[in-house]
Short mmCIF file of C-alpha atoms in Angstrom, two decimals:
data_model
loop_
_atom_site.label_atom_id
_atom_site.label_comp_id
_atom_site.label_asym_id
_atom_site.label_seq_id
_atom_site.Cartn_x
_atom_site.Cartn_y
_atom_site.Cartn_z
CA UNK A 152 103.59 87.74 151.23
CA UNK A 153 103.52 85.22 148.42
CA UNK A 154 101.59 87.23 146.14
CA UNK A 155 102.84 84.84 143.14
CA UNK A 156 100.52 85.94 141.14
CA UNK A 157 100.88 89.57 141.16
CA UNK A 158 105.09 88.55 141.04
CA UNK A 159 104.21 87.05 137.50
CA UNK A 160 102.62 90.41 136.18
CA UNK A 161 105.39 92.56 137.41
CA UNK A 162 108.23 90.00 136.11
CA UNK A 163 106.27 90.42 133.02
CA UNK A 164 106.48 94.10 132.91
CA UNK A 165 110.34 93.68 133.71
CA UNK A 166 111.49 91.08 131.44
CA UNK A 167 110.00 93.31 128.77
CA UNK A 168 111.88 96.49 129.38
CA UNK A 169 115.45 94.10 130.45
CA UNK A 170 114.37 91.20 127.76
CA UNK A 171 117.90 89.64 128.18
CA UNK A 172 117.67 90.09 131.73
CA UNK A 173 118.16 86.39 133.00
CA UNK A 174 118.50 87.09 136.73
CA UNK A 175 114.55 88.72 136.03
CA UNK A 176 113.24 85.33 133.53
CA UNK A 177 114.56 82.99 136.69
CA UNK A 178 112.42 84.81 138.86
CA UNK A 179 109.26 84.84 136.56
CA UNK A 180 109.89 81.42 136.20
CA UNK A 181 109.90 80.70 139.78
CA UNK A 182 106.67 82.65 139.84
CA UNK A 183 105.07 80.27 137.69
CA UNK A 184 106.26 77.75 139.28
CA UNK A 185 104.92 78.89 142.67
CA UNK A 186 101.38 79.30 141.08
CA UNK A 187 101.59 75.49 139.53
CA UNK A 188 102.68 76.09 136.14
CA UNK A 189 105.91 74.47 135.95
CA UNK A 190 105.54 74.11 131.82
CA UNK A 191 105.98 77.66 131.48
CA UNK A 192 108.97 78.06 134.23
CA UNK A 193 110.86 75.17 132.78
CA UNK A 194 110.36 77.54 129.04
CA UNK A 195 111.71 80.55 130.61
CA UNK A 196 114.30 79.03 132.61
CA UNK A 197 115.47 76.87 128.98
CA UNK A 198 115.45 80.39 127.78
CA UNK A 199 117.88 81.33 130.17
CA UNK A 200 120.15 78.29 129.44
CA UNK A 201 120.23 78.77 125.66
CA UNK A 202 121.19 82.93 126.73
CA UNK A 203 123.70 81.76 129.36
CA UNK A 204 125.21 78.11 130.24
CA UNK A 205 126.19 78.89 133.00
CA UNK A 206 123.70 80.54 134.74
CA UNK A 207 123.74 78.01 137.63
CA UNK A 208 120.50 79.22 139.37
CA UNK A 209 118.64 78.38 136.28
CA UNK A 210 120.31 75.01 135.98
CA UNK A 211 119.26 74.15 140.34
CA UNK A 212 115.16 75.53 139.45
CA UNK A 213 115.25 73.61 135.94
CA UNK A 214 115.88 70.38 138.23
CA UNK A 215 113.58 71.64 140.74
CA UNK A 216 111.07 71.61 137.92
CA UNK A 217 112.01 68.36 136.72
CA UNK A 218 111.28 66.70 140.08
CA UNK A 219 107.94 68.61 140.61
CA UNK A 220 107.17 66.82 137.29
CA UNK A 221 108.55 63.49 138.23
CA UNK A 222 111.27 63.29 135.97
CA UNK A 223 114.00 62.19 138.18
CA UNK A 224 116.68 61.55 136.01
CA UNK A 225 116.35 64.86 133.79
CA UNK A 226 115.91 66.49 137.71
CA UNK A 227 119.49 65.13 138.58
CA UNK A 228 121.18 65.78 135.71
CA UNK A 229 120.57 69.68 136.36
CA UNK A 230 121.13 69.48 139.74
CA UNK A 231 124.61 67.84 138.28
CA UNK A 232 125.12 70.60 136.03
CA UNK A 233 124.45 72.89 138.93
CA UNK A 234 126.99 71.22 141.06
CA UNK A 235 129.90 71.04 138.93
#
C-alpha cells in the first residue's frame, strides 16, 4: 500500500524494543528512503555496517542510496561489496 510513512513510525517502535535488530534498521532505512530522506537511511543503514559487515542487504541499499544521491563511485563500491 506504500504507506512509507506510517512504515517509518512502526520501524521506529521496533528498532526500539530489538535496538540491535539490523534486519528491522534496513527496513526503516528503506522507509526513509521511500519518503525522500536518503540522509537518514544511509545513517541507519552505516549503523548496520559498523553492527555487522556483512550484512549484504545493507551494503546493496547503501549503494542504492549513493546513486539516488549521485555519488556513483561510493554507489559502486557497495554494490562491489555486495557482490563479492
Amino acid at each position: 500500500m506504500q504507506q512509507f510513512s506510517n512504515a517509518v513510525e512502526y520501524y521506529e517502535k521496533s528498532l526500539k524494543i530489538a535496538h540491535s535488530n539490523t534486519n528491522v534498521r534496513c527496513d526503516l532505512a528503506t522507509s526513509y528512503l521511500n519518503i525522500n530522506n536518503p540522509e537518514k537511511a544511509l545513517e541507519l543503514l552505516k549503523e548496520n555496517i559498523k553492527t555487522d559487515y556483512n550484512h549484504l542487504q545493507s551494503h546493496y541499499n547503501i549503494s542504492i542510496v549513493y546513486k539516488k544521491l549521485g555519488k556513483t563511485k561510493e554507489s559502486l563500491e557497495e554494490m562491489e561489496v555486495y557482490e563479492n
